[in-house]
């Protein structure tokens, strides 16, 4: 997968931290895990909505205040708006997302955290149209892969604020290009303030699900992510075990580091079985994701995190033709050690769906995401990342009440 977030693959589709707060944090997940057995899933839509509101202004109910399966707006509502913009985040809430993934955190030259899918911004902003930044185009090796483009760490925040976001995958989402140039790049601190504003306006707690991107790479540049994330969460009073902010990373050592800095719920993201987290590659740890999803591997993760975010293929593999096969034991094994599962990523468009849920051959055509959602929900997953929150909410309603 190289430097790209494995959640985009289809689009072309350490030492454990302290144990002191683990028991309390894991206890928060009890209701979510129970959801896999039907206890929460049996609630009516009205009852579920009421339970979702119990977290209150400060998220006091913790993760157990969220409906199960939880609908997570992947980079906002990126099926309809350029990702990681306030337009995308806002729409995700409007469409019923329980949590908004705001955002993928990368640093600026002057140490601010901004929300971009990757530090390379040539594909997600109009930077190429800014002649004043032409000389910033360069080639770097990011997590072992050579990339040419423009990188956030070479820009000050003030410079990045002159750019505007664009649709990242226009071949699949040509309609989203209508909104190119409308929104700027948000900072993480702006997101934290936006979260509070939306919570007040909507009368219910808004949740976010930020990710530390390429933390090993940035630490070597003197731009450590975890300390910056923790500082902002502490400043805004959102570093507690019941705070409505879930933190995630593809690098287990980043989650271990965060476990020592904050009490937020923590999630380890997992790519394909044969892949190795980059921090493992960098440190010489020979383990792969396949090792992490064994029972022993999951027990280790449960020592410093509260959940995992596996690729959907780790939940239900596909055959050579791209059709879904038999579910693995991952859901059962993760639940057995108290971990929740929030796999990624459901999308409506044909190229991103399992072959047996596609309709036609148009790259931007919709298949049968409802059928796919139902199949994944039936495995007992606790939630799912989706680019189309409205589809996910309707699919959950069908599943819960069906």
mmCIF file of C-alpha atoms in Angstrom, residues 73-375:
data_model
loop_
_atom_site.group_PDB
_atom_site.id
_atom_site.type_symbol
_atom_site.label_atom_id
_atom_site.label_comp_id
_atom_site.label_asym_id
_atom_site.label_seq_id
_atom_site.Cartn_x
_atom_site.Cartn_y
_atom_site.Cartn_z
ATOM 1 C CA UNK A 73 -18.776 9.471 8.048
ATOM 2 C CA UNK A 74 -15.497 8.677 6.282
ATOM 3 C CA UNK A 75 -13.682 12.008 5.884
ATOM 4 C CA UNK A 76 -17.144 13.504 6.222
ATOM 5 C CA UNK A 77 -19.603 12.839 3.432
ATOM 6 C CA UNK A 78 -16.909 12.300 0.824
ATOM 7 C CA UNK A 79 -19.301 10.512 -1.505
ATOM 8 C CA UNK A 80 -20.894 13.908 -2.115
ATOM 9 C CA UNK A 81 -18.364 16.644 -1.277
ATOM 10 C CA UNK A 82 -14.559 17.032 -1.436
ATOM 11 C CA UNK A 83 -13.235 15.181 1.589
ATOM 12 C CA UNK A 84 -11.911 16.746 4.774
ATOM 13 C CA UNK A 85 -13.725 20.033 4.342
ATOM 14 C CA UNK A 86 -16.315 21.602 6.603
ATOM 15 C CA UNK A 87 -18.745 21.137 3.741
ATOM 16 C CA UNK A 88 -18.124 17.406 3.865
ATOM 17 C CA UNK A 89 -18.167 17.202 7.672
ATOM 18 C CA UNK A 90 -21.365 19.248 7.928
ATOM 19 C CA UNK A 91 -23.170 17.158 5.346
ATOM 20 C CA UNK A 92 -22.187 13.929 7.107
ATOM 21 C CA UNK A 93 -24.003 15.164 10.218
ATOM 22 C CA UNK A 94 -26.975 16.292 8.160
ATOM 23 C CA UNK A 95 -27.172 12.811 6.613
ATOM 24 C CA UNK A 96 -27.250 11.125 10.011
ATOM 25 C CA UNK A 97 -23.661 10.033 10.680
ATOM 26 C CA UNK A 98 -23.075 9.106 14.320
ATOM 27 C CA UNK A 99 -19.395 10.068 14.090
ATOM 28 C CA UNK A 100 -17.473 12.192 11.605
ATOM 29 C CA UNK A 101 -13.922 11.228 10.713
ATOM 30 C CA UNK A 102 -12.528 14.718 11.089
ATOM 31 C CA UNK A 103 -9.838 14.358 10.160
ATOM 32 C CA UNK A 104 -6.642 12.734 8.938
ATOM 33 C CA UNK A 105 -4.065 14.784 10.813
ATOM 34 C CA UNK A 106 -0.842 16.004 9.190
ATOM 35 C CA UNK A 107 1.410 18.883 10.289
ATOM 36 C CA UNK A 108 2.388 22.160 8.697
ATOM 37 C CA UNK A 109 5.909 23.558 8.574
ATOM 38 C CA UNK A 110 5.134 25.698 11.607
ATOM 39 C CA UNK A 111 3.706 22.818 13.624
ATOM 40 C CA UNK A 112 -0.055 23.166 13.213
ATOM 41 C CA UNK A 113 -2.240 20.108 12.598
ATOM 42 C CA UNK A 114 -4.429 20.203 9.510
ATOM 43 C CA UNK A 115 -6.930 17.767 8.027
ATOM 44 C CA UNK A 116 -5.810 16.165 4.761
ATOM 45 C CA UNK A 117 -6.005 12.601 3.487
ATOM 46 C CA UNK A 118 -2.229 12.625 2.955
ATOM 47 C CA UNK A 119 0.599 15.112 3.454
ATOM 48 C CA UNK A 120 0.895 15.217 -0.348
ATOM 49 C CA UNK A 121 -1.786 17.705 -1.357
ATOM 50 C CA UNK A 122 -1.494 17.832 -5.136
ATOM 51 C CA UNK A 123 -4.531 15.599 -5.491
ATOM 52 C CA UNK A 124 -6.766 17.199 -2.868
ATOM 53 C CA UNK A 125 -6.152 20.945 -3.329
ATOM 54 C CA UNK A 126 -5.644 23.498 -6.095
ATOM 55 C CA UNK A 127 -1.984 23.976 -5.157
ATOM 56 C CA UNK A 128 -0.893 23.218 -8.734
ATOM 57 C CA UNK A 129 -2.805 26.324 -9.853
ATOM 58 C CA UNK A 130 -0.763 28.576 -7.545
ATOM 59 C CA UNK A 131 2.356 29.758 -9.419
ATOM 60 C CA UNK A 132 3.793 31.143 -6.179
ATOM 61 C CA UNK A 133 4.110 27.555 -4.938
ATOM 62 C CA UNK A 134 5.474 25.949 -8.107
ATOM 63 C CA UNK A 135 8.958 25.708 -6.597
ATOM 64 C CA UNK A 136 7.597 23.720 -3.641
ATOM 65 C CA UNK A 137 6.901 20.713 -5.848
ATOM 66 C CA UNK A 138 9.358 18.017 -4.879
ATOM 67 C CA UNK A 139 9.958 14.289 -4.589
ATOM 68 C CA UNK A 140 10.078 12.597 -1.197
ATOM 69 C CA UNK A 141 10.195 9.060 0.144
ATOM 70 C CA UNK A 142 7.163 8.557 2.351
ATOM 71 C CA UNK A 143 6.936 5.219 4.143
ATOM 72 C CA UNK A 144 9.248 3.638 1.609
ATOM 73 C CA UNK A 145 7.534 4.979 -1.492
ATOM 74 C CA UNK A 146 8.767 7.795 -3.722
ATOM 75 C CA UNK A 147 6.134 10.514 -4.193
ATOM 76 C CA UNK A 148 6.258 13.700 -6.221
ATOM 77 C CA UNK A 149 4.055 16.621 -5.313
ATOM 78 C CA UNK A 150 3.461 19.243 -2.665
ATOM 79 C CA UNK A 151 3.651 18.362 1.033
ATOM 80 C CA UNK A 152 2.003 20.031 4.011
ATOM 81 C CA UNK A 153 5.220 20.051 6.016
ATOM 82 C CA UNK A 154 6.730 22.457 3.459
ATOM 83 C CA UNK A 155 3.992 25.068 3.960
ATOM 84 C CA UNK A 156 3.084 27.352 6.828
ATOM 85 C CA UNK A 157 -0.516 27.315 7.976
ATOM 86 C CA UNK A 158 -1.035 30.775 6.507
ATOM 87 C CA UNK A 159 0.138 29.510 3.117
ATOM 88 C CA UNK A 160 -2.086 26.432 3.243
ATOM 89 C CA UNK A 161 -5.057 28.626 4.049
ATOM 90 C CA UNK A 162 -4.703 30.253 0.609
ATOM 91 C CA UNK A 163 -5.458 26.888 -1.031
ATOM 92 C CA UNK A 164 -8.852 25.345 -1.669
ATOM 93 C CA UNK A 165 -9.946 21.712 -1.609
ATOM 94 C CA UNK A 166 -10.822 19.692 -4.715
ATOM 95 C CA UNK A 167 -12.343 16.260 -5.339
ATOM 96 C CA UNK A 168 -9.677 13.565 -4.958
ATOM 97 C CA UNK A 169 -11.187 10.882 -7.226
ATOM 98 C CA UNK A 170 -13.069 12.771 -9.965
ATOM 99 C CA UNK A 171 -13.201 9.754 -12.292
ATOM 100 C CA UNK A 172 -15.483 8.038 -9.801
ATOM 101 C CA UNK A 173 -17.195 11.165 -8.495
ATOM 102 C CA UNK A 174 -17.448 13.700 -11.315
ATOM 103 C CA UNK A 175 -20.438 15.398 -9.669
ATOM 104 C CA UNK A 176 -18.305 16.324 -6.666
ATOM 105 C CA UNK A 177 -16.107 18.528 -8.834
ATOM 106 C CA UNK A 178 -18.974 21.043 -8.763
ATOM 107 C CA UNK A 179 -17.724 21.950 -5.289
ATOM 108 C CA UNK A 180 -14.031 22.304 -6.162
ATOM 109 C CA UNK A 181 -12.570 25.489 -4.748
ATOM 110 C CA UNK A 182 -15.363 26.158 -2.266
ATOM 111 C CA UNK A 183 -13.687 25.170 1.016
ATOM 112 C CA UNK A 184 -10.289 25.706 2.606
ATOM 113 C CA UNK A 185 -8.194 23.228 4.564
ATOM 114 C CA UNK A 186 -9.432 22.962 8.153
ATOM 115 C CA UNK A 187 -7.120 22.798 11.140
ATOM 116 C CA UNK A 188 -7.681 20.272 13.915
ATOM 117 C CA UNK A 189 -8.308 23.083 16.375
ATOM 118 C CA UNK A 190 -10.978 24.494 14.077
ATOM 119 C CA UNK A 191 -12.557 21.042 13.985
ATOM 120 C CA UNK A 192 -12.636 20.877 17.788
ATOM 121 C CA UNK A 193 -14.398 24.244 17.915
ATOM 122 C CA UNK A 194 -16.761 23.197 15.110
ATOM 123 C CA UNK A 195 -17.610 20.064 17.080
ATOM 124 C CA UNK A 196 -18.711 22.161 20.047
ATOM 125 C CA UNK A 197 -20.711 24.525 17.842
ATOM 126 C CA UNK A 198 -22.510 21.654 16.129
ATOM 127 C CA UNK A 199 -23.212 19.955 19.438
ATOM 128 C CA UNK A 200 -24.908 23.121 20.685
ATOM 129 C CA UNK A 201 -26.832 23.737 17.490
ATOM 130 C CA UNK A 202 -28.047 20.163 17.082
ATOM 131 C CA UNK A 203 -28.825 19.528 20.727
ATOM 132 C CA UNK A 204 -26.914 16.253 20.803
ATOM 133 C CA UNK A 205 -23.289 15.302 21.156
ATOM 134 C CA UNK A 206 -21.270 15.363 17.934
ATOM 135 C CA UNK A 207 -18.455 12.800 17.784
ATOM 136 C CA UNK A 208 -15.224 12.937 15.779
ATOM 137 C CA UNK A 209 -12.696 10.235 14.876
ATOM 138 C CA UNK A 210 -9.310 11.783 13.936
ATOM 139 C CA UNK A 211 -6.330 9.756 12.705
ATOM 140 C CA UNK A 212 -2.597 10.303 13.113
ATOM 141 C CA UNK A 213 -1.117 9.995 9.611
ATOM 142 C CA UNK A 214 2.404 8.673 9.044
ATOM 143 C CA UNK A 215 3.488 9.363 12.640
ATOM 144 C CA UNK A 216 6.917 7.700 12.282
ATOM 145 C CA UNK A 217 7.713 9.802 9.211
ATOM 146 C CA UNK A 218 6.727 13.046 10.899
ATOM 147 C CA UNK A 219 8.468 12.248 14.179
ATOM 148 C CA UNK A 220 11.744 11.935 12.261
ATOM 149 C CA UNK A 221 11.098 15.412 10.860
ATOM 150 C CA UNK A 222 10.705 16.801 14.377
ATOM 151 C CA UNK A 223 6.949 17.122 13.913
ATOM 152 C CA UNK A 224 5.649 14.491 16.336
ATOM 153 C CA UNK A 225 1.898 14.146 15.989
ATOM 154 C CA UNK A 226 0.808 12.530 19.229
ATOM 155 C CA UNK A 227 2.012 15.302 21.542
ATOM 156 C CA UNK A 228 0.335 17.914 19.354
ATOM 157 C CA UNK A 229 -2.935 15.976 19.328
ATOM 158 C CA UNK A 230 -2.820 15.494 23.113
ATOM 159 C CA UNK A 231 -2.056 19.182 23.726
ATOM 160 C CA UNK A 232 -5.080 20.316 21.725
ATOM 161 C CA UNK A 233 -7.391 17.735 23.274
ATOM 162 C CA UNK A 234 -6.282 18.802 26.746
ATOM 163 C CA UNK A 235 -6.737 22.482 25.873
ATOM 164 C CA UNK A 236 -10.314 21.824 24.800
ATOM 165 C CA UNK A 237 -11.110 19.409 27.623
ATOM 166 C CA UNK A 238 -11.499 16.451 25.295
ATOM 167 C CA UNK A 239 -8.792 14.086 26.528
ATOM 168 C CA UNK A 240 -10.969 12.038 28.891
ATOM 169 C CA UNK A 241 -12.190 8.451 28.647
ATOM 170 C CA UNK A 242 -15.748 9.646 27.961
ATOM 171 C CA UNK A 243 -14.740 12.446 25.597
ATOM 172 C CA UNK A 244 -16.483 12.283 22.194
ATOM 173 C CA UNK A 245 -13.195 11.900 20.332
ATOM 174 C CA UNK A 246 -11.907 8.501 19.194
ATOM 175 C CA UNK A 247 -8.281 8.418 18.056
ATOM 176 C CA UNK A 248 -6.985 6.016 15.407
ATOM 177 C CA UNK A 249 -3.781 5.134 13.556
ATOM 178 C CA UNK A 250 -2.351 2.516 11.232
ATOM 179 C CA UNK A 251 0.802 2.515 13.383
ATOM 180 C CA UNK A 252 0.322 0.587 16.652
ATOM 181 C CA UNK A 253 3.164 2.467 18.339
ATOM 182 C CA UNK A 254 1.325 5.744 17.693
ATOM 183 C CA UNK A 255 -1.672 4.365 19.583
ATOM 184 C CA UNK A 256 0.626 3.148 22.365
ATOM 185 C CA UNK A 257 2.104 6.630 22.592
ATOM 186 C CA UNK A 258 -1.347 8.211 22.707
ATOM 187 C CA UNK A 259 -2.363 5.739 25.415
ATOM 188 C CA UNK A 260 0.219 7.343 27.669
ATOM 189 C CA UNK A 261 -0.855 10.899 26.825
ATOM 190 C CA UNK A 262 -4.670 10.861 26.819
ATOM 191 C CA UNK A 263 -7.565 8.740 28.084
ATOM 192 C CA UNK A 264 -9.605 8.824 24.866
ATOM 193 C CA UNK A 265 -10.866 5.631 23.226
ATOM 194 C CA UNK A 266 -8.135 4.349 20.907
ATOM 195 C CA UNK A 267 -8.355 2.252 17.734
ATOM 196 C CA UNK A 268 -5.654 0.414 15.762
ATOM 197 C CA UNK A 269 -6.292 0.461 12.013
ATOM 198 C CA UNK A 270 -5.423 -2.699 10.106
ATOM 199 C CA UNK A 271 -4.686 -2.985 6.412
ATOM 200 C CA UNK A 272 -4.363 -6.168 4.345
ATOM 201 C CA UNK A 273 -3.264 -9.351 6.103
ATOM 202 C CA UNK A 274 0.119 -9.499 4.358
ATOM 203 C CA UNK A 275 0.990 -5.839 5.014
ATOM 204 C CA UNK A 276 3.214 -4.521 7.793
ATOM 205 C CA UNK A 277 2.542 -1.308 9.693
ATOM 206 C CA UNK A 278 5.224 1.200 8.741
ATOM 207 C CA UNK A 279 6.428 1.600 12.316
ATOM 208 C CA UNK A 280 7.082 -2.160 12.297
ATOM 209 C CA UNK A 281 9.050 -1.871 9.067
ATOM 210 C CA UNK A 282 11.029 1.032 10.473
ATOM 211 C CA UNK A 283 11.872 -0.724 13.750
ATOM 212 C CA UNK A 284 12.533 -4.138 12.224
ATOM 213 C CA UNK A 285 9.480 -5.767 13.781
ATOM 214 C CA UNK A 286 8.763 -8.676 11.397
ATOM 215 C CA UNK A 287 5.090 -9.022 12.246
ATOM 216 C CA UNK A 288 2.354 -8.480 9.696
ATOM 217 C CA UNK A 289 -1.299 -7.590 10.108
ATOM 218 C CA UNK A 290 -1.991 -11.328 9.959
ATOM 219 C CA UNK A 291 -0.016 -11.651 13.203
ATOM 220 C CA UNK A 292 -1.932 -8.794 14.819
ATOM 221 C CA UNK A 293 -5.325 -10.397 14.166
ATOM 222 C CA UNK A 294 -4.451 -13.711 15.799
ATOM 223 C CA UNK A 295 -5.950 -14.203 19.245
ATOM 224 C CA UNK A 296 -2.584 -13.421 20.816
ATOM 225 C CA UNK A 297 -2.183 -10.327 18.661
ATOM 226 C CA UNK A 298 -5.647 -9.076 19.528
ATOM 227 C CA UNK A 299 -5.013 -9.622 23.245
ATOM 228 C CA UNK A 300 -1.905 -7.481 22.932
ATOM 229 C CA UNK A 301 -3.833 -4.702 21.167
ATOM 230 C CA UNK A 302 -6.488 -4.852 23.895
ATOM 231 C CA UNK A 303 -3.766 -3.954 26.376
ATOM 232 C CA UNK A 304 -3.495 -0.422 25.003
ATOM 233 C CA UNK A 305 -6.500 0.151 22.695
ATOM 234 C CA UNK A 306 -10.242 -0.280 22.787
ATOM 235 C CA UNK A 307 -10.924 -1.169 19.195
ATOM 236 C CA UNK A 308 -9.636 -2.107 15.761
ATOM 237 C CA UNK A 309 -10.427 -0.684 12.356
ATOM 238 C CA UNK A 310 -9.815 -3.530 9.908
ATOM 239 C CA UNK A 311 -10.261 -3.441 6.183
ATOM 240 C CA UNK A 312 -13.583 -5.060 5.290
ATOM 241 C CA UNK A 313 -11.654 -7.861 3.570
ATOM 242 C CA UNK A 314 -10.380 -8.986 6.976
ATOM 243 C CA UNK A 315 -14.010 -9.429 8.051
ATOM 244 C CA UNK A 316 -15.245 -11.137 4.872
ATOM 245 C CA UNK A 317 -12.592 -12.077 2.294
ATOM 246 C CA UNK A 318 -13.251 -11.949 -1.436
ATOM 247 C CA UNK A 319 -12.551 -14.626 -4.015
ATOM 248 C CA UNK A 320 -10.508 -14.090 -7.181
ATOM 249 C CA UNK A 321 -13.547 -12.622 -8.917
ATOM 250 C CA UNK A 322 -14.135 -10.100 -6.142
ATOM 251 C CA UNK A 323 -17.183 -11.808 -4.657
ATOM 252 C CA UNK A 324 -17.664 -12.082 -0.897
ATOM 253 C CA UNK A 325 -16.871 -15.476 0.613
ATOM 254 C CA UNK A 326 -17.199 -16.789 4.176
ATOM 255 C CA UNK A 327 -16.670 -14.426 7.134
ATOM 256 C CA UNK A 328 -13.521 -14.913 9.197
ATOM 257 C CA UNK A 329 -13.500 -15.298 12.981
ATOM 258 C CA UNK A 330 -12.125 -11.757 13.441
ATOM 259 C CA UNK A 331 -15.337 -10.285 14.873
ATOM 260 C CA UNK A 332 -15.721 -13.102 17.403
ATOM 261 C CA UNK A 333 -12.029 -13.078 18.316
ATOM 262 C CA UNK A 334 -11.896 -9.294 18.772
ATOM 263 C CA UNK A 335 -15.054 -9.217 20.865
ATOM 264 C CA UNK A 336 -13.659 -12.015 23.041
ATOM 265 C CA UNK A 337 -10.906 -9.660 24.243
ATOM 266 C CA UNK A 338 -13.187 -6.625 24.562
ATOM 267 C CA UNK A 339 -12.334 -4.853 21.309
ATOM 268 C CA UNK A 340 -14.903 -3.182 19.083
ATOM 269 C CA UNK A 341 -14.598 -3.353 15.297
ATOM 270 C CA UNK A 342 -15.113 -0.386 12.981
ATOM 271 C CA UNK A 343 -14.070 -1.686 9.543
ATOM 272 C CA UNK A 344 -13.582 0.458 6.429
ATOM 273 C CA UNK A 345 -14.811 1.576 3.889
ATOM 274 C CA UNK A 346 -18.296 1.229 2.409
ATOM 275 C CA UNK A 347 -19.003 3.239 -0.740
ATOM 276 C CA UNK A 348 -21.941 3.278 -3.115
ATOM 277 C CA UNK A 349 -20.049 3.234 -6.418
ATOM 278 C CA UNK A 350 -19.584 -0.018 -8.332
ATOM 279 C CA UNK A 351 -15.767 -0.151 -8.309
ATOM 280 C CA UNK A 352 -15.687 -0.126 -4.502
ATOM 281 C CA UNK A 353 -18.359 -2.763 -3.919
ATOM 282 C CA UNK A 354 -17.883 -6.541 -3.831
ATOM 283 C CA UNK A 355 -18.439 -7.892 -7.333
ATOM 284 C CA UNK A 356 -21.686 -9.597 -6.390
ATOM 285 C CA UNK A 357 -23.196 -6.248 -5.383
ATOM 286 C CA UNK A 358 -22.297 -4.274 -8.509
ATOM 287 C CA UNK A 359 -24.799 -3.104 -11.086
ATOM 288 C CA UNK A 360 -23.500 -2.316 -14.536
ATOM 289 C CA UNK A 361 -19.986 -1.192 -15.315
ATOM 290 C CA UNK A 362 -20.053 2.588 -14.939
ATOM 291 C CA UNK A 363 -17.262 3.764 -12.646
ATOM 292 C CA UNK A 364 -19.525 6.377 -11.093
ATOM 293 C CA UNK A 365 -22.625 4.181 -11.137
ATOM 294 C CA UNK A 366 -24.204 2.930 -7.935
ATOM 295 C CA UNK A 367 -24.487 -0.787 -7.256
ATOM 296 C CA UNK A 368 -26.345 -2.428 -4.363
ATOM 297 C CA UNK A 369 -24.692 -0.999 -1.248
ATOM 298 C CA UNK A 370 -27.728 -1.924 0.862
ATOM 299 C CA UNK A 371 -27.109 -5.600 0.179
ATOM 300 C CA UNK A 372 -23.438 -5.201 1.026
ATOM 301 C CA UNK A 373 -24.160 -3.288 4.243
ATOM 302 C CA UNK A 374 -26.588 -6.006 5.346
ATOM 303 C CA UNK A 375 -24.006 -8.717 4.737
#
